[in-house]
Amino acid sequence: MPLPKCWPLFTKAKGGFDLFLDKIASMRKNDPYSEAKKLIESSRHITVTGHLNPDADALGTALGLWHIFKRLSKRTDLFFASHPLPQHLGFLPGFKNIRQSINPQSDLIVTVDSGSLDRIGIEIEDGVKIINIDHHRSNTRFADVNIVEPEFASASEAAFKLVESAGWDVSKEAAVNFYAALLSDTGFFGYEGVNERVFDFAKRLLKLGADAEWTARMLRENQPLSKLRLLPKVLQTLRLYLDGRVAGLDITLRMLEESGASVSETDDIVNYARSLATVEVGFLIREEADGGLKVSLRSKNRVDVCKIALSFGGGGHIRAAGFTVNGLERELLKEKLLKRIEEELQ
Ligand code: 5GP
Ligand code: MN
């Protein structure tokens, strides 16, 4: 049987046990969970935030942590830079407390579900500490403490692991938020990362007071009319490429204007492109207010779209990723994108 790695430290004649204790201390120091606990408990004012155009994972995870930090009697703010916020997620407990400007008193920023610092949408002042809680493979480890778990199905799983290891209380409001985050990022328990661990987590959240039926209903059936008005316009643009293995959709500013829909209502429309039987990769190109083009990529079970997004300066997960380009015309972008997708389809 192989000896444990620390064994030689025990057996060293002089100072061996001291060295062993040093090793344990340094392991603790490098453990991001205990580092995060220390930073959070010693901070004076925490701001919890997430990525631009926040989805249910970013909002639910941030809101869940906010409820938990408040119970620790911490001065805590919630901040999201995007305006307007997705009103269909307004049912998440605590949603109305979200600030759209950062509290300058914060000495600690906790970011969730954000693969890189530019995804937060603000500059963070020198001297302010950052904790990065995420599950994106492409995470750039931009913070003082990085809790990055690419195997996790939702950022809420990593947040919950922190809460649990720190021994903090989880209120019903926090459990509801974490459950919504999990449900949304697993595609209602349908995506690849779903396994026994995910269901164990879901079960714990239900025990803590999350309501499965209500949360699912609020996520699926709380849509504004503008979203359904937008949908047929977008589906009209559907085109197939590469023998039907790729499908693309377009959203223009004009479509958003005509339907009255906001950007957050476009979130899951790319899934229609992937839903076709023959399709492995679906993409959606959305025109942004500044003329930039935001690309969403989804794949079924073969192509690593994170790799494709990274090559255009973006990031994400294996089956869901994205990037934004500026100064490139839509048809030219499509040409370049299809070339990259074709390489990955080989
Ligand atoms: P969506 O297509 O829904 O915007 O994003 C799909 C996934 O890719 C999400 O997990 C999202 O965080 C990530 N993602 C989307 N756009 C970008 C981007 O520009 N940069 C990075 N790093 N990740 C992105
Ligand atoms: Mn996520």
Short mmCIF file of C-alpha atoms and ligand atoms in Angstrom, two decimals:
data_model
loop_
_atom_site.label_atom_id
_atom_site.label_comp_id
_atom_site.label_asym_id
_atom_site.label_seq_id
_atom_site.Cartn_x
_atom_site.Cartn_y
_atom_site.Cartn_z
CA MET A 1 0.00 0.00 0.00
CA PRO A 2 1.51 3.42 -0.90
CA LEU A 3 2.44 5.61 2.06
CA PRO A 4 0.57 8.90 2.45
CA LYS A 5 2.47 11.81 0.90
CA CYS A 6 3.23 13.44 4.25
CA TRP A 7 4.84 10.24 5.63
CA PRO A 8 8.49 11.27 5.09
CA LEU A 9 7.86 14.37 7.20
CA PHE A 10 6.92 12.17 10.15
CA THR A 11 10.00 10.02 9.83
CA LYS A 12 12.56 12.81 9.56
CA ALA A 13 14.58 12.67 12.75
CA LYS A 14 14.92 16.32 13.76
CA GLY A 15 12.08 18.84 13.40
CA GLY A 16 10.02 16.29 11.48
CA PHE A 17 6.79 16.91 13.34
CA ASP A 18 7.18 20.68 13.03
CA LEU A 19 7.59 20.30 9.32
CA PHE A 20 4.47 18.17 9.23
CA LEU A 21 2.48 20.88 11.07
CA ASP A 22 3.87 23.51 8.68
CA LYS A 23 2.72 21.42 5.76
CA ILE A 24 -0.81 21.11 7.19
CA ALA A 25 -0.90 24.87 7.86
CA SER A 26 0.19 25.68 4.32
CA MET A 27 -2.35 23.22 2.88
CA ARG A 28 -5.07 25.01 4.89
CA LYS A 29 -3.77 28.35 3.61
CA ASN A 30 -3.99 27.20 0.03
CA ASP A 31 -7.46 25.78 0.45
CA PRO A 32 -9.65 28.42 -1.24
CA TYR A 33 -12.67 27.46 0.86
CA SER A 34 -10.99 28.24 4.19
CA GLU A 35 -9.32 31.32 2.65
CA ALA A 36 -12.72 32.58 1.45
CA LYS A 37 -14.31 31.94 4.86
CA LYS A 38 -11.54 33.93 6.55
CA LEU A 39 -11.82 36.85 4.13
CA ILE A 40 -15.62 36.97 4.39
CA GLU A 41 -15.68 36.78 8.17
CA SER A 42 -13.03 39.48 8.52
CA SER A 43 -14.44 41.92 5.94
CA ARG A 44 -16.40 45.01 6.92
CA HIS A 45 -18.63 45.41 3.88
CA ILE A 46 -19.29 42.74 1.23
CA THR A 47 -20.72 43.30 -2.23
CA VAL A 48 -21.99 40.20 -4.01
CA THR A 49 -22.15 40.42 -7.80
CA GLY A 50 -22.24 38.38 -11.01
CA HIS A 51 -21.84 38.66 -14.77
CA LEU A 52 -23.42 41.17 -17.16
CA ASN A 53 -26.80 40.12 -18.58
CA PRO A 54 -27.24 37.91 -15.53
CA ASP A 55 -29.09 34.62 -15.86
CA ALA A 56 -30.82 32.64 -13.11
CA ASP A 57 -27.53 31.02 -12.05
CA ALA A 58 -25.73 34.34 -11.57
CA LEU A 59 -28.71 35.98 -9.84
CA GLY A 60 -29.79 32.96 -7.77
CA THR A 61 -26.25 32.23 -6.56
CA ALA A 62 -25.58 35.89 -5.70
CA LEU A 63 -28.94 36.31 -3.96
CA GLY A 64 -28.45 33.07 -2.02
CA LEU A 65 -25.06 34.23 -0.72
CA TRP A 66 -26.44 37.67 0.08
CA HIS A 67 -29.13 36.12 2.33
CA ILE A 68 -26.48 33.99 4.04
CA PHE A 69 -24.04 36.87 4.60
CA LYS A 70 -26.85 38.99 6.06
CA ARG A 71 -27.48 36.23 8.61
CA LEU A 72 -23.82 36.50 9.57
CA SER A 73 -24.69 40.11 10.50
CA LYS A 74 -22.41 41.34 7.73
CA ARG A 75 -23.04 44.60 5.93
CA THR A 76 -23.81 43.18 2.51
CA ASP A 77 -24.92 44.61 -0.82
CA LEU A 78 -26.04 43.03 -4.05
CA PHE A 79 -24.84 44.63 -7.25
CA PHE A 80 -25.42 43.89 -10.95
CA ALA A 81 -24.20 46.30 -13.62
CA SER A 82 -26.74 45.40 -16.36
CA HIS A 83 -29.71 47.61 -16.88
CA PRO A 84 -32.53 46.68 -17.09
CA LEU A 85 -32.38 43.52 -14.99
CA PRO A 86 -34.35 40.48 -16.18
CA GLN A 87 -37.77 41.17 -14.71
CA HIS A 88 -38.99 37.60 -15.30
CA LEU A 89 -36.51 36.57 -12.57
CA GLY A 90 -38.00 39.13 -10.18
CA PHE A 91 -39.56 36.26 -8.22
CA LEU A 92 -36.16 35.30 -6.75
CA PRO A 93 -36.31 36.21 -3.03
CA GLY A 94 -34.41 39.44 -2.43
CA PHE A 95 -34.39 40.52 -6.11
CA LYS A 96 -35.67 44.02 -5.35
CA ASN A 97 -32.61 44.67 -3.18
CA ILE A 98 -30.25 44.57 -6.17
CA ARG A 99 -28.32 47.81 -6.57
CA GLN A 100 -27.21 49.02 -9.98
CA SER A 101 -24.29 51.04 -8.68
CA ILE A 102 -21.62 49.62 -6.46
CA ASN A 103 -21.42 50.67 -2.82
CA PRO A 104 -18.02 52.42 -2.51
CA GLN A 105 -17.69 51.23 1.09
CA SER A 106 -17.17 47.62 0.01
CA ASP A 107 -13.84 46.13 1.05
CA LEU A 108 -14.69 42.71 -0.40
CA ILE A 109 -16.34 41.78 -3.70
CA VAL A 110 -17.68 38.26 -4.14
CA THR A 111 -18.25 37.47 -7.82
CA VAL A 112 -20.32 34.47 -8.90
CA ASP A 113 -20.73 32.64 -12.22
CA SER A 114 -18.22 34.97 -13.90
CA GLY A 115 -15.39 33.51 -15.96
CA SER A 116 -13.37 36.72 -16.14
CA LEU A 117 -13.28 40.10 -14.44
CA ASP A 118 -14.50 42.00 -17.51
CA ARG A 119 -17.76 40.02 -17.28
CA ILE A 120 -18.69 42.00 -14.14
CA GLY A 121 -18.92 45.27 -16.04
CA ILE A 122 -17.06 47.57 -13.59
CA GLU A 123 -13.54 48.51 -12.58
CA ILE A 124 -12.67 47.35 -9.08
CA GLU A 125 -10.63 49.77 -6.98
CA ASP A 126 -7.15 48.90 -5.71
CA GLY A 127 -7.14 47.46 -2.23
CA VAL A 128 -10.57 45.85 -2.55
CA LYS A 129 -10.29 42.07 -2.18
CA ILE A 130 -12.09 39.74 -4.60
CA ILE A 131 -13.42 36.20 -4.15
CA ASN A 132 -14.31 34.43 -7.40
CA ILE A 133 -16.90 31.62 -7.10
CA ASP A 134 -17.49 29.97 -10.45
CA HIS A 135 -17.86 26.82 -12.53
CA HIS A 136 -16.64 27.96 -15.98
CA ARG A 137 -13.83 25.93 -17.48
CA SER A 138 -12.42 29.06 -19.06
CA ASN A 139 -12.24 30.93 -15.70
CA THR A 140 -9.14 33.16 -15.64
CA ARG A 141 -8.61 32.93 -11.83
CA PHE A 142 -8.66 36.72 -11.57
CA ALA A 143 -9.30 37.06 -7.84
CA ASP A 144 -7.45 36.97 -4.50
CA VAL A 145 -9.29 33.71 -3.76
CA ASN A 146 -10.57 31.54 -6.59
CA ILE A 147 -13.17 28.85 -5.98
CA VAL A 148 -13.54 27.40 -9.47
CA GLU A 149 -15.26 24.04 -9.91
CA PRO A 150 -15.61 23.22 -13.63
CA GLU A 151 -17.25 19.88 -12.80
CA PHE A 152 -20.11 21.61 -11.01
CA ALA A 153 -23.40 22.05 -12.87
CA SER A 154 -24.10 25.50 -11.45
CA ALA A 155 -22.21 28.24 -9.64
CA SER A 156 -24.63 27.68 -6.76
CA GLU A 157 -23.04 24.28 -6.10
CA ALA A 158 -19.66 25.95 -5.46
CA ALA A 159 -21.31 28.64 -3.31
CA PHE A 160 -23.11 26.00 -1.27
CA LYS A 161 -19.89 24.02 -0.78
CA LEU A 162 -18.33 27.17 0.68
CA VAL A 163 -21.32 27.83 2.93
CA GLU A 164 -21.30 24.26 4.15
CA SER A 165 -17.56 24.09 4.79
CA ALA A 166 -17.78 27.40 6.67
CA GLY A 167 -20.66 26.10 8.80
CA TRP A 168 -22.99 29.03 7.98
CA ASP A 169 -26.79 28.79 8.22
CA VAL A 170 -28.85 28.49 5.01
CA SER A 171 -32.25 30.17 5.18
CA LYS A 172 -35.24 29.15 3.08
CA GLU A 173 -34.74 32.26 0.92
CA ALA A 174 -31.16 31.23 0.18
CA ALA A 175 -32.23 27.65 -0.62
CA VAL A 176 -34.90 28.87 -3.09
CA ASN A 177 -32.31 31.03 -4.87
CA PHE A 178 -29.73 28.23 -5.06
CA TYR A 179 -32.40 25.80 -6.31
CA ALA A 180 -33.48 28.20 -9.09
CA ALA A 181 -29.82 28.62 -10.09
CA LEU A 182 -29.32 24.85 -10.21
CA LEU A 183 -32.54 24.13 -12.07
CA SER A 184 -31.78 26.74 -14.70
CA ASP A 185 -28.12 25.87 -15.35
CA THR A 186 -28.84 22.14 -15.59
CA GLY A 187 -31.64 22.73 -18.13
CA PHE A 188 -34.12 21.36 -15.57
CA PHE A 189 -31.81 18.45 -14.73
CA GLY A 190 -31.31 17.55 -18.38
CA TYR A 191 -27.73 18.52 -19.24
CA GLU A 192 -24.53 16.54 -19.30
CA GLY A 193 -23.19 17.57 -15.88
CA VAL A 194 -26.24 16.15 -14.08
CA ASN A 195 -25.32 13.25 -11.81
CA GLU A 196 -26.00 11.86 -8.34
CA ARG A 197 -24.12 14.72 -6.68
CA VAL A 198 -26.42 17.24 -8.38
CA PHE A 199 -29.54 15.41 -7.20
CA ASP A 200 -28.10 15.17 -3.68
CA PHE A 201 -27.60 18.94 -3.72
CA ALA A 202 -31.16 19.48 -5.02
CA LYS A 203 -32.52 17.21 -2.27
CA ARG A 204 -30.70 19.20 0.41
CA LEU A 205 -32.12 22.45 -0.97
CA LEU A 206 -35.64 21.01 -0.92
CA LYS A 207 -35.09 19.97 2.71
CA LEU A 208 -34.01 23.54 3.47
CA GLY A 209 -37.33 24.82 2.12
CA ALA A 210 -37.05 25.24 -1.68
CA ASP A 211 -40.31 24.44 -3.52
CA ALA A 212 -39.61 22.39 -6.67
CA GLU A 213 -42.92 22.96 -8.45
CA TRP A 214 -43.12 26.68 -7.71
CA THR A 215 -39.52 27.36 -8.76
CA ALA A 216 -39.89 25.42 -12.02
CA ARG A 217 -43.14 27.21 -12.80
CA MET A 218 -41.66 30.62 -12.07
CA LEU A 219 -38.65 29.91 -14.28
CA ARG A 220 -40.71 28.59 -17.21
CA GLU A 221 -44.06 30.31 -17.01
CA ASN A 222 -43.33 33.83 -15.91
CA GLN A 223 -42.40 35.17 -19.34
CA PRO A 224 -43.34 38.62 -20.65
CA LEU A 225 -45.48 38.87 -23.79
CA SER A 226 -42.62 40.65 -25.59
CA LYS A 227 -40.56 37.45 -25.48
CA LEU A 228 -43.19 35.43 -27.32
CA ARG A 229 -43.63 38.28 -29.80
CA LEU A 230 -39.88 38.20 -30.47
CA LEU A 231 -39.63 34.43 -30.91
CA PRO A 232 -41.32 34.05 -34.36
CA LYS A 233 -39.19 36.88 -35.75
CA VAL A 234 -36.03 35.09 -34.65
CA LEU A 235 -37.16 31.65 -35.82
CA GLN A 236 -37.80 33.15 -39.27
CA THR A 237 -34.04 33.67 -39.57
CA LEU A 238 -33.15 30.00 -39.01
CA ARG A 239 -30.60 28.69 -41.48
CA LEU A 240 -28.91 25.31 -41.70
CA TYR A 241 -25.25 24.78 -42.61
CA LEU A 242 -22.78 21.92 -43.06
CA ASP A 243 -25.35 19.27 -44.08
CA GLY A 244 -27.76 20.33 -41.37
CA ARG A 245 -25.26 19.69 -38.58
CA VAL A 246 -25.19 23.40 -37.72
CA ALA A 247 -28.10 25.82 -37.31
CA GLY A 248 -27.90 29.59 -36.90
CA LEU A 249 -30.30 32.28 -35.71
CA ASP A 250 -30.12 36.07 -35.85
CA ILE A 251 -31.41 38.81 -33.59
CA THR A 252 -31.25 42.43 -34.69
CA LEU A 253 -31.86 45.60 -32.67
CA ARG A 254 -34.87 46.20 -34.86
CA MET A 255 -36.46 42.89 -33.80
CA LEU A 256 -35.99 43.83 -30.15
CA GLU A 257 -37.50 47.24 -30.79
CA GLU A 258 -40.50 45.88 -32.71
CA SER A 259 -41.32 43.28 -30.08
CA GLY A 260 -40.46 45.44 -27.08
CA ALA A 261 -38.17 42.70 -25.75
CA SER A 262 -35.05 43.39 -23.71
CA VAL A 263 -31.74 41.56 -24.08
CA SER A 264 -32.40 39.29 -21.09
CA GLU A 265 -35.45 37.87 -22.90
CA THR A 266 -33.21 36.49 -25.65
CA ASP A 267 -31.31 34.23 -23.25
CA ASP A 268 -32.44 30.73 -24.16
CA ILE A 269 -33.59 31.26 -27.77
CA VAL A 270 -30.34 29.72 -29.07
CA ASN A 271 -31.61 26.37 -27.74
CA TYR A 272 -34.15 26.29 -30.59
CA ALA A 273 -31.26 26.07 -33.06
CA ARG A 274 -29.77 23.13 -31.19
CA SER A 275 -33.14 21.41 -30.78
CA LEU A 276 -33.28 20.20 -34.40
CA ALA A 277 -32.69 16.47 -34.84
CA THR A 278 -29.76 16.77 -37.25
CA VAL A 279 -28.00 19.61 -35.44
CA GLU A 280 -24.85 19.24 -33.32
CA VAL A 281 -24.03 22.96 -33.00
CA GLY A 282 -26.53 25.80 -32.72
CA PHE A 283 -25.56 29.45 -32.69
CA LEU A 284 -27.27 32.79 -32.28
CA ILE A 285 -25.85 36.16 -33.28
CA ARG A 286 -27.37 39.16 -31.52
CA GLU A 287 -26.71 42.75 -32.49
CA GLU A 288 -25.75 44.93 -29.52
CA ALA A 289 -26.61 48.60 -28.99
CA ASP A 290 -23.01 49.68 -29.76
CA GLY A 291 -22.95 47.72 -33.03
CA GLY A 292 -21.04 44.76 -31.54
CA LEU A 293 -22.22 41.21 -32.21
CA LYS A 294 -22.81 38.83 -29.31
CA VAL A 295 -22.55 35.15 -30.26
CA SER A 296 -24.08 32.31 -28.25
CA LEU A 297 -22.96 28.75 -29.01
CA ARG A 298 -24.57 25.47 -27.94
CA SER A 299 -23.64 21.86 -28.77
CA LYS A 300 -25.26 18.50 -28.12
CA ASN A 301 -22.60 15.95 -27.31
CA ARG A 302 -19.50 16.16 -29.50
CA VAL A 303 -18.23 19.66 -30.12
CA ASP A 304 -16.41 21.67 -27.44
CA VAL A 305 -17.92 25.11 -28.06
CA CYS A 306 -15.87 26.61 -25.22
CA LYS A 307 -12.79 26.00 -27.36
CA ILE A 308 -14.42 27.82 -30.28
CA ALA A 309 -15.51 30.75 -28.07
CA LEU A 310 -12.01 31.02 -26.58
CA SER A 311 -10.53 31.38 -30.05
CA PHE A 312 -12.74 34.45 -30.52
CA GLY A 313 -11.81 35.91 -27.12
CA GLY A 314 -14.83 34.59 -25.17
CA GLY A 315 -15.37 31.53 -23.01
CA GLY A 316 -17.93 29.35 -21.23
CA HIS A 317 -18.59 25.64 -20.90
CA ILE A 318 -18.14 22.64 -23.24
CA ARG A 319 -21.77 22.70 -24.38
CA ALA A 320 -22.61 26.40 -23.87
CA ALA A 321 -20.27 29.27 -24.58
CA GLY A 322 -20.19 32.75 -26.03
CA PHE A 323 -18.18 35.73 -27.19
CA THR A 324 -18.62 39.27 -28.48
CA VAL A 325 -16.94 40.86 -31.51
CA ASN A 326 -16.73 44.47 -32.54
CA GLY A 327 -16.09 45.93 -35.97
CA LEU A 328 -16.98 42.80 -37.92
CA GLU A 329 -19.89 42.56 -40.32
CA ARG A 330 -22.46 39.84 -39.56
CA GLU A 331 -21.98 37.74 -42.72
CA LEU A 332 -18.20 37.86 -42.38
CA LEU A 333 -18.46 36.78 -38.75
CA LYS A 334 -20.71 33.89 -39.78
CA GLU A 335 -18.17 32.78 -42.37
CA LYS A 336 -15.33 32.77 -39.82
CA LEU A 337 -17.48 31.08 -37.19
CA LEU A 338 -18.65 28.32 -39.55
CA LYS A 339 -15.07 27.64 -40.54
CA ARG A 340 -14.11 27.15 -36.87
CA ILE A 341 -17.18 25.00 -36.20
CA GLU A 342 -16.37 22.86 -39.25
CA GLU A 343 -12.85 22.23 -37.89
CA GLU A 344 -14.30 21.05 -34.58
CA LEU A 345 -16.92 18.88 -36.26
CA GLN A 346 -14.26 16.78 -38.02
P1 5GP B 1 -24.71 32.72 -23.38
O1 5GP B 1 -24.58 32.22 -24.75
O2 5GP B 1 -25.93 32.22 -22.69
O3 5GP B 1 -24.51 34.19 -23.25
O4 5GP B 1 -23.46 32.13 -22.58
C1 5GP B 1 -23.20 30.76 -22.52
C2 5GP B 1 -22.07 30.53 -21.54
O5 5GP B 1 -20.88 31.13 -22.02
C3 5GP B 1 -22.34 31.18 -20.20
O6 5GP B 1 -21.89 30.31 -19.20
C4 5GP B 1 -21.58 32.45 -20.25
O7 5GP B 1 -21.14 32.84 -18.97
C5 5GP B 1 -20.42 32.15 -21.17
N1 5GP B 1 -20.10 33.32 -21.99
C6 5GP B 1 -20.92 33.96 -22.84
N2 5GP B 1 -20.31 35.01 -23.42
C7 5GP B 1 -19.06 35.06 -22.91
C8 5GP B 1 -17.94 35.94 -23.10
O8 5GP B 1 -17.97 36.90 -23.88
N3 5GP B 1 -16.83 35.65 -22.38
C9 5GP B 1 -16.77 34.60 -21.51
N4 5GP B 1 -15.64 34.39 -20.84
N5 5GP B 1 -17.79 33.76 -21.32
C10 5GP B 1 -18.93 33.98 -21.99
MN MN B 2 -23.59 29.21 -14.46
#
